[in-house]
Coordinates of N, CA, C and O in Angstrom, one line a residue:
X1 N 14.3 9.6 -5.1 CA 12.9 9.5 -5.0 C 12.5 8.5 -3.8 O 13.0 7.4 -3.8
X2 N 11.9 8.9 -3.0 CA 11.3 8.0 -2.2 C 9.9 7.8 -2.1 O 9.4 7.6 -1.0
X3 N 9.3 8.0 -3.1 CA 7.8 7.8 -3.7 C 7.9 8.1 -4.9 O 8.9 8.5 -5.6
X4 N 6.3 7.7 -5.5 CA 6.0 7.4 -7.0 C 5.7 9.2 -6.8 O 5.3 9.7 -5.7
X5 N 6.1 10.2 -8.3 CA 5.5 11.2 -8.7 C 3.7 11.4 -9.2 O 2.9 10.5 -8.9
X6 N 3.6 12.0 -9.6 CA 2.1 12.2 -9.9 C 2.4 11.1 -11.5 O 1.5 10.4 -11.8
X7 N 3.0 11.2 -11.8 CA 2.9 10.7 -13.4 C 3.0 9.4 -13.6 O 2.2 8.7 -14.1
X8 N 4.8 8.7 -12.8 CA 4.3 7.3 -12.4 C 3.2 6.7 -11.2 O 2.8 5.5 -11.2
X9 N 2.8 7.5 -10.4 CA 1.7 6.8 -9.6 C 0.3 6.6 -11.1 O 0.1 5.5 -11.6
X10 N -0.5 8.0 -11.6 CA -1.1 7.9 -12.9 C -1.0 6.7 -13.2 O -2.0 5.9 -13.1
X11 N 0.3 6.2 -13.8 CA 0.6 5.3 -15.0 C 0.6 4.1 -14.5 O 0.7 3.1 -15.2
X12 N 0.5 3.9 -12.9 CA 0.4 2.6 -12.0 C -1.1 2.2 -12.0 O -1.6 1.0 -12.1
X13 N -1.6 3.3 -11.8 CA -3.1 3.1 -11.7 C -3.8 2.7 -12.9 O -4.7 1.8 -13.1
X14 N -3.3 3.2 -13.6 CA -3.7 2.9 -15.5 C -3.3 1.8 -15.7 O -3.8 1.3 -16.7
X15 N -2.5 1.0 -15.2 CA -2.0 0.0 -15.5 C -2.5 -1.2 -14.6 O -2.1 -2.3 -14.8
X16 N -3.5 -0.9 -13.7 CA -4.4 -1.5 -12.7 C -3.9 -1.8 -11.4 O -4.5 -2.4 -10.6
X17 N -2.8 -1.4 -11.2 CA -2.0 -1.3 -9.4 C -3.7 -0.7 -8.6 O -4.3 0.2 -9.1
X18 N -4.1 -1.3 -7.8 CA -5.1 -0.7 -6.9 C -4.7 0.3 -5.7 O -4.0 -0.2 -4.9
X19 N -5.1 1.5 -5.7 CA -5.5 2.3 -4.8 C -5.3 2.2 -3.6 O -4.9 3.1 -2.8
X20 N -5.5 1.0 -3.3 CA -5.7 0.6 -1.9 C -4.4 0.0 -1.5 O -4.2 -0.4 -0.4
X21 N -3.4 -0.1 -2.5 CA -2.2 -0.7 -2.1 C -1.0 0.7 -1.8 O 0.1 0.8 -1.3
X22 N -1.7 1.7 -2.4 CA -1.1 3.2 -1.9 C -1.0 3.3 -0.4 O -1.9 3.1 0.3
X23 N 0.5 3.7 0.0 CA 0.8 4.1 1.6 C 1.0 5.6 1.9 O 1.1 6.1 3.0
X24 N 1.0 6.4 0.5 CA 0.5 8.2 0.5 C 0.1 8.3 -0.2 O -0.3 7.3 -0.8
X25 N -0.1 9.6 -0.6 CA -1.1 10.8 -1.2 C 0.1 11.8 -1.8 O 1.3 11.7 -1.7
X26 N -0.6 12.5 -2.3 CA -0.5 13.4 -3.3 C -1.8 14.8 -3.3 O -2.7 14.9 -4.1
X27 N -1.5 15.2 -2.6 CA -2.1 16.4 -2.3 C -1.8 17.8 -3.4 O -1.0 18.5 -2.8
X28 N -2.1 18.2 -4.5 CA -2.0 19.2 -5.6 C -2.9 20.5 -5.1 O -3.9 20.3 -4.5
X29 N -2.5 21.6 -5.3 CA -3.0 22.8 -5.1 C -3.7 23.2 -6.5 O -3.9 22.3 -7.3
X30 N -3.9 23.9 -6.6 CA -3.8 24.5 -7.6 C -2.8 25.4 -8.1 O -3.0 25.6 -9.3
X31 N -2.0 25.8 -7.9 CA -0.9 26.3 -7.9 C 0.4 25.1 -8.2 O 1.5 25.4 -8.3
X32 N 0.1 23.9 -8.2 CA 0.3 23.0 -8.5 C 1.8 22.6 -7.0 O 2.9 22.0 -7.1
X33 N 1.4 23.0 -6.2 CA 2.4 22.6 -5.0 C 2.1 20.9 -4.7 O 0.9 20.6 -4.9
X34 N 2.7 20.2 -4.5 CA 2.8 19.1 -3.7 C 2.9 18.5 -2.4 O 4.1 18.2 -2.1
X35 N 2.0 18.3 -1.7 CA 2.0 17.5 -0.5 C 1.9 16.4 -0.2 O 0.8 16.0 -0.5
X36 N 2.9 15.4 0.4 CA 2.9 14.1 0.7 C 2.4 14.1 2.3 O 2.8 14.8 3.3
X37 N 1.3 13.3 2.2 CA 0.6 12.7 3.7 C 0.5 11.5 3.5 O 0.9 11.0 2.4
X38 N 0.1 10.7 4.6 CA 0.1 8.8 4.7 C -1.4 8.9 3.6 O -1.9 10.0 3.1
X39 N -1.7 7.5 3.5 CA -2.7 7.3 2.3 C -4.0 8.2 3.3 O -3.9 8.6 4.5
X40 N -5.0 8.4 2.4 CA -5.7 8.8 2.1 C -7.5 7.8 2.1 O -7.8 6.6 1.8
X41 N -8.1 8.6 2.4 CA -9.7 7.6 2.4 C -10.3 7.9 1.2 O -11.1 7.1 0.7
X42 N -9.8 9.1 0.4 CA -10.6 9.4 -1.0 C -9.4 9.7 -2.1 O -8.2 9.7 -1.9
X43 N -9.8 9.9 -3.2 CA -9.0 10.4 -4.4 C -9.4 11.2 -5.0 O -10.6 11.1 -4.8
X44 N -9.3 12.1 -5.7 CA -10.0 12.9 -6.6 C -8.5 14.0 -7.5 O -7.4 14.1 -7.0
X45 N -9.1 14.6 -8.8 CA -8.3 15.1 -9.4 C -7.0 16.0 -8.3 O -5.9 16.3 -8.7
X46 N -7.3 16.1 -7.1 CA -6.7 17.0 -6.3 C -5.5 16.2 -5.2 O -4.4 16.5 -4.7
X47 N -6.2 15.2 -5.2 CA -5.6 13.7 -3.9 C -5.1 12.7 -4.9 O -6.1 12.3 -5.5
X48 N -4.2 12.2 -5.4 CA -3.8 11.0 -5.9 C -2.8 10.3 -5.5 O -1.6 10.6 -5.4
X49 N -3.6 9.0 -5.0 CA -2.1 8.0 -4.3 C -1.1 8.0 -5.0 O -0.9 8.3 -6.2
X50 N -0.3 7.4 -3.7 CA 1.0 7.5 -4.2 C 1.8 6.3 -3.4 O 1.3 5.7 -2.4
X51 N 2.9 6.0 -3.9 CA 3.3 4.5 -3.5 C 5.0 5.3 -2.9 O 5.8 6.0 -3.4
X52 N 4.8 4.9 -1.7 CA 6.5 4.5 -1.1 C 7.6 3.6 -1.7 O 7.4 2.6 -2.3
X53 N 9.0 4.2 -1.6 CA 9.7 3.3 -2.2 C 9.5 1.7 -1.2 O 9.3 0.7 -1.8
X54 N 9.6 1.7 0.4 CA 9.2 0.5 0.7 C 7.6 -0.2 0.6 O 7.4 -1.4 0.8
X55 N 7.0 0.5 0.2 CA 5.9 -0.1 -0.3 C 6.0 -1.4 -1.6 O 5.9 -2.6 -1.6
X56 N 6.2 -0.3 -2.7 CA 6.5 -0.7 -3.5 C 7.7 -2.0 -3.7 O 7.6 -2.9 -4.5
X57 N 8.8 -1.8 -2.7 CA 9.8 -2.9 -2.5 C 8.6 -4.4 -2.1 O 8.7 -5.6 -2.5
X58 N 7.4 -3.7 -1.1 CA 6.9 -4.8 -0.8 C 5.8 -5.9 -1.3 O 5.3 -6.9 -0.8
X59 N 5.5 -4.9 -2.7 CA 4.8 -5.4 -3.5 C 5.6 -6.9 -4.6 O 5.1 -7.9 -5.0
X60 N 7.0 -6.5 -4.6 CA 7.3 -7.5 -5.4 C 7.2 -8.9 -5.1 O 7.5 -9.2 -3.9
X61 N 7.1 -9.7 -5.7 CA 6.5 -11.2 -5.3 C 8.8 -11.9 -5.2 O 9.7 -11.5 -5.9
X62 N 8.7 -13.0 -4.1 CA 9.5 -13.4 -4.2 C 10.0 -14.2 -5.5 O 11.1 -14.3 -5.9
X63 N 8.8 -14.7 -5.9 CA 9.3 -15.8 -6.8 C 7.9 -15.1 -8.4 O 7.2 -14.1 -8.2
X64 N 7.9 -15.5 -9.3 CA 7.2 -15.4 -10.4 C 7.0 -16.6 -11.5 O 8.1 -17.2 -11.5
X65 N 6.3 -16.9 -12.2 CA 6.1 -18.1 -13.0 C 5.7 -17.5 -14.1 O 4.6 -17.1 -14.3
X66 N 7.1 -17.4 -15.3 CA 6.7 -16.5 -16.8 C 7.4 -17.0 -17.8 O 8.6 -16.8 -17.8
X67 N 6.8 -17.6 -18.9 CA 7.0 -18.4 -19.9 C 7.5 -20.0 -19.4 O 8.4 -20.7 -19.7
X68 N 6.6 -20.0 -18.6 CA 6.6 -21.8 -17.9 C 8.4 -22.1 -16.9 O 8.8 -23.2 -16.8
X69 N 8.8 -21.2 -16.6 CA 9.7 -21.1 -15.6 C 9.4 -20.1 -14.5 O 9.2 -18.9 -14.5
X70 N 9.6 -20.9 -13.6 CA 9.8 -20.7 -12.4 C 11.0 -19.4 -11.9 O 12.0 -20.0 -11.7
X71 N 11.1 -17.8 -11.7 CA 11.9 -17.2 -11.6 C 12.1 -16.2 -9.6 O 11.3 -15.7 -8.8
X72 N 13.1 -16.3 -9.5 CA 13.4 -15.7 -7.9 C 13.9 -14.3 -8.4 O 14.7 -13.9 -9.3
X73 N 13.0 -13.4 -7.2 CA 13.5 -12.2 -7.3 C 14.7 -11.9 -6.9 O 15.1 -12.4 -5.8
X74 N 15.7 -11.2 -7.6 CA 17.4 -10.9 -6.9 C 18.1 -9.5 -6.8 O 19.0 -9.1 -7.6
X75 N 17.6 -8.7 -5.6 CA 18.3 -7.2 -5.9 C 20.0 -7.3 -5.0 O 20.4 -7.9 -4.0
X76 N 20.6 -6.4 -6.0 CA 22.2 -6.3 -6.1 C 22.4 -4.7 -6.4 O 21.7 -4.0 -7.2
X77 N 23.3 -4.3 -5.7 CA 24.1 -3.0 -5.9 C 25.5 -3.8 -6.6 O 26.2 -4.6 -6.0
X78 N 25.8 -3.4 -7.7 CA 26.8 -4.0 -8.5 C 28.0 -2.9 -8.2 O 27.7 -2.0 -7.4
X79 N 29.4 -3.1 -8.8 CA 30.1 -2.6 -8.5 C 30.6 -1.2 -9.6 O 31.7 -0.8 -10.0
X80 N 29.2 -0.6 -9.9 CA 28.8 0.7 -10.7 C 28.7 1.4 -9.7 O 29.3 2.5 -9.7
X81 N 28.0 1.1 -8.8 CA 27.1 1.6 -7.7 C 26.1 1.6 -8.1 O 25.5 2.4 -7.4
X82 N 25.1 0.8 -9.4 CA 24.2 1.0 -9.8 C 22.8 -0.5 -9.3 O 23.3 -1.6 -9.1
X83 N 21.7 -0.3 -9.3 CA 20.9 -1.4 -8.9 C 20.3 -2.1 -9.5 O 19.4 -1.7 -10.2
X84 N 20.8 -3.6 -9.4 CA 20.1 -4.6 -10.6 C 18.9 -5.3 -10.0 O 19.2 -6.1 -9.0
X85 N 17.9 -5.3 -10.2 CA 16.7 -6.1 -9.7 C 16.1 -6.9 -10.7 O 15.5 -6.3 -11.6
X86 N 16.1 -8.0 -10.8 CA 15.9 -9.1 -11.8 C 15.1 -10.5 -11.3 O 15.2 -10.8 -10.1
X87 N 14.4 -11.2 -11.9 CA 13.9 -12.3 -12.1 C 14.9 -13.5 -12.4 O 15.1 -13.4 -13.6
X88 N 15.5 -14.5 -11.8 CA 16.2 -15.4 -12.5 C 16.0 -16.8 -12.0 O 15.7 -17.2 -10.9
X89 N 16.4 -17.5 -13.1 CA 16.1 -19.1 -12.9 C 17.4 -19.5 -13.5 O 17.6 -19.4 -14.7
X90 N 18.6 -20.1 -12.4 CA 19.5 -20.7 -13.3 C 20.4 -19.9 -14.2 O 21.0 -18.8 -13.9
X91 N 20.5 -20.4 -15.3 CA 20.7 -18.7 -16.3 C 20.1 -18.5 -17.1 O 20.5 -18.3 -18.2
X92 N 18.6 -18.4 -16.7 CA 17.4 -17.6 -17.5 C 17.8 -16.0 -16.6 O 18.3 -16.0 -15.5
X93 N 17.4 -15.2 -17.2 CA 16.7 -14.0 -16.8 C 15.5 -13.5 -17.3 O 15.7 -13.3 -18.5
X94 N 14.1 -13.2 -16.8 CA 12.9 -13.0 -17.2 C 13.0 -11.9 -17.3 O 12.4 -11.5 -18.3
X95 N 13.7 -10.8 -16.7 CA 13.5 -9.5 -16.9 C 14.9 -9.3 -15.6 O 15.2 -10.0 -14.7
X96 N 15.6 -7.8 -16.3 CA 16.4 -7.1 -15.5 C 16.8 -6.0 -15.5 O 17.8 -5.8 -16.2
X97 N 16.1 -4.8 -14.6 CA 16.4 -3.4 -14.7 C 17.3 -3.2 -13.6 O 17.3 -3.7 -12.5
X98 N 18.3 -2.0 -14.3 CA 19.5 -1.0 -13.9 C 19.1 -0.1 -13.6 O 18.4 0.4 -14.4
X99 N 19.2 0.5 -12.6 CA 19.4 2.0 -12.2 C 19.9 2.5 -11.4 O 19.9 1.8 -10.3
X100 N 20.4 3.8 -11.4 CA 21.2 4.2 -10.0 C 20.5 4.7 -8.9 O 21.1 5.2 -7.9
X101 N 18.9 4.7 -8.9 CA 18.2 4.7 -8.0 C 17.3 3.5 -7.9 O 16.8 2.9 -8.9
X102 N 17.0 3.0 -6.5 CA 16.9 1.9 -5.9 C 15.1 2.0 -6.4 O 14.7 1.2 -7.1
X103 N 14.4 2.9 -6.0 CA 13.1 3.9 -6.2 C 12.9 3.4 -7.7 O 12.0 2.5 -8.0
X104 N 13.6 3.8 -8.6 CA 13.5 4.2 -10.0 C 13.4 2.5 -10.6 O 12.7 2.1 -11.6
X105 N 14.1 2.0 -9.8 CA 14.5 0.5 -10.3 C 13.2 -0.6 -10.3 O 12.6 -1.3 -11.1
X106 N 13.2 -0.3 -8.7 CA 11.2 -1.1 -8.5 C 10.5 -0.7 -9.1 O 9.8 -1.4 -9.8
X107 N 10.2 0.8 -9.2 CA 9.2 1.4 -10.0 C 8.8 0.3 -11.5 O 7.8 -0.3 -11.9
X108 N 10.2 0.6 -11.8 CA 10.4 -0.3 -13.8 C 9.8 -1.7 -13.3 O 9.0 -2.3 -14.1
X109 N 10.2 -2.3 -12.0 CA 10.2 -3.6 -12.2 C 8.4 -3.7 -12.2 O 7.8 -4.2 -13.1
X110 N 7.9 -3.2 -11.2 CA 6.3 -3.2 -11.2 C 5.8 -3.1 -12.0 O 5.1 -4.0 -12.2
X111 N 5.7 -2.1 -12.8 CA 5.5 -2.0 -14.1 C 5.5 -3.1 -14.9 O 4.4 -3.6 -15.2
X112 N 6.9 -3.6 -15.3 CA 7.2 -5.3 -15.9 C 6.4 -5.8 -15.5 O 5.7 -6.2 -16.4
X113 N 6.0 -6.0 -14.4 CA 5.6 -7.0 -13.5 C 4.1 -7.2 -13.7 O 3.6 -8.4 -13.8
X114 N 3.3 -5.7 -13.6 CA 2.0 -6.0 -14.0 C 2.1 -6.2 -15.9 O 1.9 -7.4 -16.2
X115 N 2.3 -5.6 -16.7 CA 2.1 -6.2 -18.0 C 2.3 -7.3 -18.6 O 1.8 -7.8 -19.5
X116 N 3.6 -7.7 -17.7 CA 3.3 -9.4 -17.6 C 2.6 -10.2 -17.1 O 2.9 -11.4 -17.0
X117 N 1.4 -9.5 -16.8 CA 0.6 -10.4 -15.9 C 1.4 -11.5 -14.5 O 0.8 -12.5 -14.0
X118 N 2.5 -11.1 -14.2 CA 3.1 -11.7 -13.2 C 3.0 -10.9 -12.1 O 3.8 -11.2 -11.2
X119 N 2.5 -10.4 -12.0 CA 1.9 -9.5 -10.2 C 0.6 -9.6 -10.2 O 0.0 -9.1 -11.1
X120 N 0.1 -10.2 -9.3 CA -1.6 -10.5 -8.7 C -2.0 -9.3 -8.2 O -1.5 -8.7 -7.3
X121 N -3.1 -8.8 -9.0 CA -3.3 -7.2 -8.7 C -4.7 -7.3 -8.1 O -5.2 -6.3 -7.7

């Protein structure tokens, strides 16, 4: 993946990611084909942003403050070949998703990120 689908972009927006932090689109036919273009001036049932995986890489905050510690973001290819992106202080971990896509991994973390109220949206 090197962008959000129609379903997690949806579930970004519902979750209050703003629009305006979209770097494509999502262009739907009716026939339901897909086109990716750079962002977009409008949205509508037919246009729906859509987020880059470096986008998204560049939304994450270096550092975060969740449950009164102070945590540093830390991405790792482990020796799975799989990608750990985590929050850590010391040996707390605030949060840490796996996956064997790099895409799939920020995706989860953003997510985290906004319901924890630890991403400034």
């Amino acid at each position: 993946m090197t962008h959000t689908n129609i379903e997690q972009s949806q579930e970004l927006l519902q979750l209050g990611l703003s629009d305006k932090t979209a770097d494509m689109h999502i262009f739907t036919l009716e026939n339901k084909e897909e086109y990716f273009y750079y962002a977009a001036d409008f949205y509508s049932k037919f246009v729906i942003p859509c987020w880059s995986t470096e986008r998204l890489l560049s939304l994450l905050p270096n550092s975060i403050k969740y449950n009164n510690f102070i945590y540093t973001l830390n991405i790792i290819k482990n020796k799975d070949n799989k990608w750990n992106i985590s929050y850590e202080a010391d040996d707390y971990i605030a949060e840490m998703i796996q996956d064997s896509s790099i895409s799939s991994a920020i995706y989860s973390m953003i997510k985290w990120l906004i319901i924890n109220k630890c991403l400034v949206l």
